[in-house]
Amino acid sequence: MYGVDGTGDDEPLFRPYAVTGGRSEPRYHLAMETLISSMSIPDDEMALLTPEQEAIMQLCRSFRSVAEISALLRVPLGVARVLVADMSDEGLVRLHQPQLSQGQPDINMLERVLSGLRRL
């Protein structure tokens, strides 16, 4: 993961699979198009977050897909999925799973994901 502020630091803040305990898949299915938003937590609890959690919390002040989080933090998709799923289990982020009706994806969700990818 590199600086969220776009400084382009050459050194990663962490070794991706070290922070997931070597896990490359979350405990449950988390689609890459799942939208994530951060929950509001008190400042004293923010101080207890890991650097990875803090970066994801900052990114997800506005809706971000798991794929966007992976790209913006420059970590493999599997690592982003594990981090987000763990944070959801801890109540730090909210997952907004895509709602499929009759096998068709929600067009609004696809437009939001496309818009987010264009901003990259």
PDB file of C-alpha atoms in Angstrom:
ATOM      1  CA  MET A   1       0.000   0.000   0.000  1.00  0.00           C
ATOM      2  CA  TYR A   2       1.294   3.412  -0.824  1.00  0.00           C
ATOM      3  CA  GLY A   3       0.353   6.789   0.539  1.00  0.00           C
ATOM      4  CA  VAL A   4      -3.337   7.606   0.015  1.00  0.00           C
ATOM      5  CA  ASP A   5      -2.412  11.245  -0.405  1.00  0.00           C
ATOM      6  CA  GLY A   6      -0.876  10.475  -3.797  1.00  0.00           C
ATOM      7  CA  THR A   7       2.661  11.362  -2.749  1.00  0.00           C
ATOM      8  CA  GLY A   8       3.957   8.444  -4.762  1.00  0.00           C
ATOM      9  CA  ASP A   9       6.152   7.144  -1.971  1.00  0.00           C
ATOM     10  CA  ASP A  10       8.275   4.330  -3.332  1.00  0.00           C
ATOM     11  CA  GLU A  11       8.170   2.299  -0.129  1.00  0.00           C
ATOM     12  CA  PRO A  12       5.011   0.364   0.684  1.00  0.00           C
ATOM     13  CA  LEU A  13       3.517   0.994   4.118  1.00  0.00           C
ATOM     14  CA  PHE A  14       3.164  -2.762   4.668  1.00  0.00           C
ATOM     15  CA  ARG A  15       3.814  -6.122   3.092  1.00  0.00           C
ATOM     16  CA  PRO A  16       0.379  -6.972   1.693  1.00  0.00           C
ATOM     17  CA  TYR A  17       0.006 -10.569   2.813  1.00  0.00           C
ATOM     18  CA  ALA A  18       1.637  -9.944   6.201  1.00  0.00           C
ATOM     19  CA  VAL A  19      -1.355  -7.878   7.354  1.00  0.00           C
ATOM     20  CA  THR A  20      -3.794 -10.603   6.327  1.00  0.00           C
ATOM     21  CA  GLY A  21      -1.933 -13.392   8.087  1.00  0.00           C
ATOM     22  CA  GLY A  22      -1.184 -14.894   4.687  1.00  0.00           C
ATOM     23  CA  ARG A  23      -4.879 -15.069   3.746  1.00  0.00           C
ATOM     24  CA  SER A  24      -5.683 -14.176   0.147  1.00  0.00           C
ATOM     25  CA  GLU A  25      -9.450 -14.771   0.394  1.00  0.00           C
ATOM     26  CA  PRO A  26     -11.925 -13.395   2.952  1.00  0.00           C
ATOM     27  CA  ARG A  27     -13.972 -15.731   5.133  1.00  0.00           C
ATOM     28  CA  TYR A  28     -17.044 -15.048   2.963  1.00  0.00           C
ATOM     29  CA  HIS A  29     -17.677 -14.002  -0.640  1.00  0.00           C
ATOM     30  CA  LEU A  30     -16.952 -10.344  -1.296  1.00  0.00           C
ATOM     31  CA  ALA A  31     -17.406  -9.314  -4.924  1.00  0.00           C
ATOM     32  CA  MET A  32     -14.971  -6.780  -6.335  1.00  0.00           C
ATOM     33  CA  GLU A  33     -17.878  -4.497  -7.245  1.00  0.00           C
ATOM     34  CA  THR A  34     -19.183  -4.440  -3.657  1.00  0.00           C
ATOM     35  CA  LEU A  35     -19.384  -0.839  -2.511  1.00  0.00           C
ATOM     36  CA  ILE A  36     -17.844   0.087   0.838  1.00  0.00           C
ATOM     37  CA  SER A  37     -18.522   3.051   3.103  1.00  0.00           C
ATOM     38  CA  SER A  38     -16.774   3.826   6.361  1.00  0.00           C
ATOM     39  CA  MET A  39     -18.693   4.049   9.599  1.00  0.00           C
ATOM     40  CA  SER A  40     -18.378   7.047  11.858  1.00  0.00           C
ATOM     41  CA  ILE A  41     -16.225   6.235  14.867  1.00  0.00           C
ATOM     42  CA  PRO A  42     -14.919   8.405  17.733  1.00  0.00           C
ATOM     43  CA  ASP A  43     -11.462   9.960  17.383  1.00  0.00           C
ATOM     44  CA  ASP A  44     -10.072   7.936  20.285  1.00  0.00           C
ATOM     45  CA  GLU A  45     -11.023   4.729  18.446  1.00  0.00           C
ATOM     46  CA  MET A  46      -9.529   6.059  15.186  1.00  0.00           C
ATOM     47  CA  ALA A  47      -6.198   6.302  16.984  1.00  0.00           C
ATOM     48  CA  LEU A  48      -6.308   2.525  17.579  1.00  0.00           C
ATOM     49  CA  LEU A  49      -6.626   1.607  13.894  1.00  0.00           C
ATOM     50  CA  THR A  50      -3.788   0.076  11.934  1.00  0.00           C
ATOM     51  CA  PRO A  51      -2.369   2.223   9.118  1.00  0.00           C
ATOM     52  CA  GLU A  52      -4.158  -0.028   6.609  1.00  0.00           C
ATOM     53  CA  GLN A  53      -7.501   0.349   8.360  1.00  0.00           C
ATOM     54  CA  GLU A  54      -7.049   4.101   8.638  1.00  0.00           C
ATOM     55  CA  ALA A  55      -6.287   4.394   4.909  1.00  0.00           C
ATOM     56  CA  ILE A  56      -9.399   2.387   4.021  1.00  0.00           C
ATOM     57  CA  MET A  57     -11.526   4.456   6.415  1.00  0.00           C
ATOM     58  CA  GLN A  58     -10.323   7.658   4.721  1.00  0.00           C
ATOM     59  CA  LEU A  59     -10.908   6.308   1.218  1.00  0.00           C
ATOM     60  CA  CYS A  60     -14.398   5.086   2.064  1.00  0.00           C
ATOM     61  CA  ARG A  61     -15.748   8.382   3.329  1.00  0.00           C
ATOM     62  CA  SER A  62     -17.382   8.279  -0.076  1.00  0.00           C
ATOM     63  CA  PHE A  63     -18.510   4.993  -1.589  1.00  0.00           C
ATOM     64  CA  ARG A  64     -15.682   2.935  -3.073  1.00  0.00           C
ATOM     65  CA  SER A  65     -15.731  -0.491  -4.635  1.00  0.00           C
ATOM     66  CA  VAL A  66     -13.396  -3.200  -3.384  1.00  0.00           C
ATOM     67  CA  ALA A  67     -11.641  -2.972  -6.770  1.00  0.00           C
ATOM     68  CA  GLU A  68     -11.096   0.776  -6.292  1.00  0.00           C
ATOM     69  CA  ILE A  69      -9.676   0.238  -2.806  1.00  0.00           C
ATOM     70  CA  SER A  70      -7.282  -2.345  -4.214  1.00  0.00           C
ATOM     71  CA  ALA A  71      -6.163  -0.015  -7.012  1.00  0.00           C
ATOM     72  CA  LEU A  72      -5.836   3.106  -4.877  1.00  0.00           C
ATOM     73  CA  LEU A  73      -3.869   1.325  -2.146  1.00  0.00           C
ATOM     74  CA  ARG A  74      -1.849  -0.600  -4.723  1.00  0.00           C
ATOM     75  CA  VAL A  75      -2.470  -3.975  -3.110  1.00  0.00           C
ATOM     76  CA  PRO A  76      -3.646  -7.230  -4.674  1.00  0.00           C
ATOM     77  CA  LEU A  77      -7.420  -7.612  -4.877  1.00  0.00           C
ATOM     78  CA  GLY A  78      -7.340 -10.591  -2.497  1.00  0.00           C
ATOM     79  CA  VAL A  79      -5.613  -8.504   0.166  1.00  0.00           C
ATOM     80  CA  ALA A  80      -8.135  -5.673  -0.210  1.00  0.00           C
ATOM     81  CA  ARG A  81     -10.991  -8.182   0.110  1.00  0.00           C
ATOM     82  CA  VAL A  82      -9.553  -9.666   3.307  1.00  0.00           C
ATOM     83  CA  LEU A  83      -8.913  -6.249   4.883  1.00  0.00           C
ATOM     84  CA  VAL A  84     -12.392  -4.953   4.006  1.00  0.00           C
ATOM     85  CA  ALA A  85     -14.130  -8.135   5.205  1.00  0.00           C
ATOM     86  CA  ASP A  86     -12.235  -8.030   8.500  1.00  0.00           C
ATOM     87  CA  MET A  87     -13.127  -4.353   8.939  1.00  0.00           C
ATOM     88  CA  SER A  88     -16.773  -5.134   8.242  1.00  0.00           C
ATOM     89  CA  ASP A  89     -16.704  -7.840  10.921  1.00  0.00           C
ATOM     90  CA  GLU A  90     -15.323  -5.214  13.338  1.00  0.00           C
ATOM     91  CA  GLY A  91     -18.068  -2.725  12.438  1.00  0.00           C
ATOM     92  CA  LEU A  92     -15.662  -0.227  10.866  1.00  0.00           C
ATOM     93  CA  VAL A  93     -17.127  -0.281   7.360  1.00  0.00           C
ATOM     94  CA  ARG A  94     -20.496  -1.077   5.822  1.00  0.00           C
ATOM     95  CA  LEU A  95     -20.786  -3.374   2.808  1.00  0.00           C
ATOM     96  CA  HIS A  96     -23.271  -2.512   0.081  1.00  0.00           C
ATOM     97  CA  GLN A  97     -23.599  -5.765  -1.847  1.00  0.00           C
ATOM     98  CA  PRO A  98     -24.909  -5.497  -5.410  1.00  0.00           C
ATOM     99  CA  GLN A  99     -28.544  -6.512  -5.710  1.00  0.00           C
ATOM    100  CA  LEU A 100     -29.096  -8.775  -8.656  1.00  0.00           C
ATOM    101  CA  SER A 101     -32.617  -9.004  -9.988  1.00  0.00           C
ATOM    102  CA  GLN A 102     -33.240 -11.849 -12.408  1.00  0.00           C
ATOM    103  CA  GLY A 103     -29.509 -12.225 -12.997  1.00  0.00           C
ATOM    104  CA  GLN A 104     -29.083  -8.611 -14.126  1.00  0.00           C
ATOM    105  CA  PRO A 105     -26.761  -6.246 -12.224  1.00  0.00           C
ATOM    106  CA  ASP A 106     -28.096  -2.945 -10.916  1.00  0.00           C
ATOM    107  CA  ILE A 107     -27.378  -0.347 -13.620  1.00  0.00           C
ATOM    108  CA  ASN A 108     -26.921   2.444 -11.035  1.00  0.00           C
ATOM    109  CA  MET A 109     -24.280   0.417  -9.217  1.00  0.00           C
ATOM    110  CA  LEU A 110     -22.448  -0.270 -12.481  1.00  0.00           C
ATOM    111  CA  GLU A 111     -22.492   3.432 -13.337  1.00  0.00           C
ATOM    112  CA  ARG A 112     -21.037   4.310  -9.901  1.00  0.00           C
ATOM    113  CA  VAL A 113     -18.272   1.732 -10.305  1.00  0.00           C
ATOM    114  CA  LEU A 114     -17.495   2.976 -13.827  1.00  0.00           C
ATOM    115  CA  SER A 115     -17.424   6.567 -12.584  1.00  0.00           C
ATOM    116  CA  GLY A 116     -15.040   5.577  -9.782  1.00  0.00           C
ATOM    117  CA  LEU A 117     -12.758   3.737 -12.165  1.00  0.00           C
ATOM    118  CA  ARG A 118     -12.632   6.754 -14.490  1.00  0.00           C
ATOM    119  CA  ARG A 119     -11.476   8.892 -11.560  1.00  0.00           C
ATOM    120  CA  LEU A 120      -8.468   6.607 -11.099  1.00  0.00           C
TER     121      LEU A 120
END
